[in-house]
Amino acid sequence: GAVVSQHPSRVICKSGTSVKIECRSLDFQATTMFWYRQFPKQSLMLMATSNEGSKATYEQGVEKDKFLINHASLTLSTLTVTSAHPEDSSFYICSASAVRGYTFGSGTRLTVV
Amino acid sequence: DAKTTQPPSMDCAEGRAANLPCNHSTISGNEYVYWYRQIHSQGPQYIIHGLKNNETNEMASLIITEDRKSSTLILPHATLRDTAVYYCIVRVHGGETSGSRLTFGEGTQLTVNP
């Protein structure tokens, strides 16, 4: 139980375009989901907390207008990287709070060329 | 959430027990110790958590000292597939209704050698 599905697993986009990443809780409802970013050889850095039906809470230094988060239902949160640039290339991971702890998606490798 | 300290890397021979330490000297009475691991290019995977008693599941054992200032994750018979970064995290156990965030330190890179 407590599975989080993240899609796509890998995406390559051109600089200046936008990319949407989906995070779905498959067998439970997630009032709150979390978005992380991970650069090579570094730990996960929390970007924002996504709350169903309300605005996301962003960590300090994360541009809310660049990383748009929508959590319109109890099973789906989306992260849209707008006007992507090469420095946005990273591994993006979502997570949801479940009964025994936090469950993570398998991650999305974003490459901006 | 209390801060944790872990060694940056460890090696273990395949088939032997891997013992990963974690210091959390500022842990509060209501904070649990969680362990996750991240295999390269995948999302973190939950391993185990505990409050003060030792815990065991199909993946690992968690030994928490009596003063709760440190803990050890034990993989009893490490395999090559256990090579990963292991994260020790201390936080209040909130479950579904908590919504409080989970923050990661640097973790320990465990390498299991054949």
GROMACS .gro file of C-alpha atoms in nm, chain A:
model
  113
    1GLY     CA    1   0.000   0.000   0.000
    2ALA     CA    2   0.083   0.372   0.000
    3VAL     CA    3   0.217   0.396  -0.352
    4VAL     CA    4   0.307   0.725  -0.517
    5SER     CA    5   0.333   0.733  -0.894
    6GLN     CA    6   0.536   1.004  -1.061
    7HIS     CA    7   0.532   1.080  -1.432
    8PRO     CA    8   0.726   1.124  -1.651
    9SER     CA    9   1.037   0.947  -1.527
   10ARG     CA   10   1.256   1.132  -1.771
   11VAL     CA   11   1.204   1.441  -1.985
   12ILE     CA   12   1.419   1.651  -2.212
   13CYS     CA   13   1.295   1.995  -2.306
   14LYS     CA   14   1.422   2.300  -2.485
   15SER     CA   15   1.528   2.607  -2.296
   16GLY     CA   16   1.236   2.847  -2.253
   17THR     CA   17   0.962   2.585  -2.258
   18SER     CA   18   0.755   2.456  -1.967
   19VAL     CA   19   0.741   2.106  -1.828
   20LYS     CA   20   0.473   1.950  -1.611
   21ILE     CA   21   0.545   1.668  -1.368
   22GLU     CA   22   0.261   1.468  -1.213
   23CYS     CA   23   0.252   1.301  -0.877
   24ARG     CA   24  -0.034   1.065  -0.791
   25SER     CA   25  -0.116   0.877  -0.474
   26LEU     CA   26  -0.254   0.549  -0.606
   27ASP     CA   27  -0.415   0.382  -0.306
   28PHE     CA   28  -0.454   0.656  -0.051
   29GLN     CA   29  -0.557   1.017  -0.028
   30ALA     CA   30  -0.286   1.272   0.025
   31THR     CA   31  -0.390   1.604   0.169
   32THR     CA   32  -0.031   1.712   0.160
   33MET     CA   33   0.240   1.634  -0.091
   34PHE     CA   34   0.597   1.753  -0.105
   35TRP     CA   35   0.827   1.839  -0.393
   36TYR     CA   36   1.202   1.793  -0.374
   37ARG     CA   37   1.489   1.867  -0.606
   38GLN     CA   38   1.816   1.680  -0.608
   39PHE     CA   39   2.133   1.780  -0.788
   40PRO     CA   40   2.405   1.524  -0.863
   41LYS     CA   41   2.588   1.396  -0.554
   42GLN     CA   42   2.371   1.608  -0.326
   43SER     CA   43   2.090   1.534  -0.087
   44LEU     CA   44   1.723   1.604  -0.147
   45MET     CA   45   1.624   1.965  -0.104
   46LEU     CA   46   1.265   2.044  -0.018
   47MET     CA   47   1.118   2.293  -0.265
   48ALA     CA   48   0.759   2.324  -0.155
   49THR     CA   49   0.470   2.173   0.033
   50SER     CA   50   0.160   2.117  -0.173
   51ASN     CA   51  -0.173   2.136   0.005
   52GLU     CA   52  -0.494   2.010  -0.151
   53GLY     CA   53  -0.728   2.295  -0.229
   54SER     CA   54  -0.496   2.572  -0.123
   55LYS     CA   55  -0.177   2.747  -0.223
   56ALA     CA   56   0.153   2.570  -0.193
   57THR     CA   57   0.409   2.673   0.065
   58TYR     CA   58   0.750   2.736  -0.088
   59GLU     CA   59   1.086   2.705   0.083
   60GLN     CA   60   1.308   3.007   0.102
   61GLY     CA   61   1.484   3.075  -0.225
   62VAL     CA   62   1.240   2.879  -0.442
   63GLU     CA   63   1.063   3.094  -0.700
   64LYS     CA   64   0.691   3.029  -0.680
   65ASP     CA   65   0.627   3.183  -1.021
   66LYS     CA   66   0.880   2.953  -1.181
   67PHE     CA   67   0.779   2.633  -1.007
   68LEU     CA   68   0.401   2.624  -1.024
   69ILE     CA   69   0.233   2.372  -0.799
   70ASN     CA   70  -0.127   2.262  -0.830
   71HIS     CA   71  -0.294   2.019  -0.591
   72ALA     CA   72  -0.650   2.011  -0.715
   73SER     CA   73  -0.747   1.671  -0.576
   74LEU     CA   74  -0.655   1.441  -0.292
   75THR     CA   75  -0.464   1.213  -0.526
   76LEU     CA   76  -0.287   1.446  -0.766
   77SER     CA   77  -0.028   1.720  -0.738
   78THR     CA   78   0.153   1.871  -1.032
   79LEU     CA   79   0.475   2.068  -1.056
   80THR     CA   80   0.524   2.285  -1.364
   81VAL     CA   81   0.870   2.420  -1.435
   82THR     CA   82   0.803   2.732  -1.638
   83SER     CA   83   1.047   2.886  -1.882
   84ALA     CA   84   1.297   2.615  -1.806
   85HIS     CA   85   1.670   2.686  -1.830
   86PRO     CA   86   1.966   2.449  -1.825
   87GLU     CA   87   2.026   2.527  -1.456
   88ASP     CA   88   1.682   2.378  -1.383
   89SER     CA   89   1.810   2.041  -1.498
   90SER     CA   90   1.779   1.819  -1.195
   91PHE     CA   91   1.608   1.518  -1.040
   92TYR     CA   92   1.263   1.612  -0.909
   93ILE     CA   93   1.094   1.389  -0.653
   94CYS     CA   94   0.749   1.408  -0.499
   95SER     CA   95   0.637   1.261  -0.170
   96ALA     CA   96   0.317   1.214   0.023
   97SER     CA   97   0.247   1.153   0.387
   98ALA     CA   98   0.100   0.807   0.449
   99VAL     CA   99   0.014   0.609   0.759
  100ARG     CA  100   0.360   0.475   0.842
  101GLY     CA  101   0.558   0.766   0.712
  102TYR     CA  102   0.638   0.927   0.382
  103THR     CA  103   0.615   0.757   0.047
  104PHE     CA  104   0.816   0.884  -0.246
  105GLY     CA  105   0.769   0.880  -0.618
  106SER     CA  106   1.036   0.733  -0.840
  107GLY     CA  107   1.152   1.075  -0.951
  108THR     CA  108   1.169   1.272  -1.275
  109ARG     CA  109   1.499   1.341  -1.446
  110LEU     CA  110   1.464   1.679  -1.617
  111THR     CA  111   1.721   1.784  -1.873
  112VAL     CA  112   1.691   2.128  -2.027
  113VAL     CA  113   1.888   2.176  -2.347
   0.00000   0.00000   0.00000
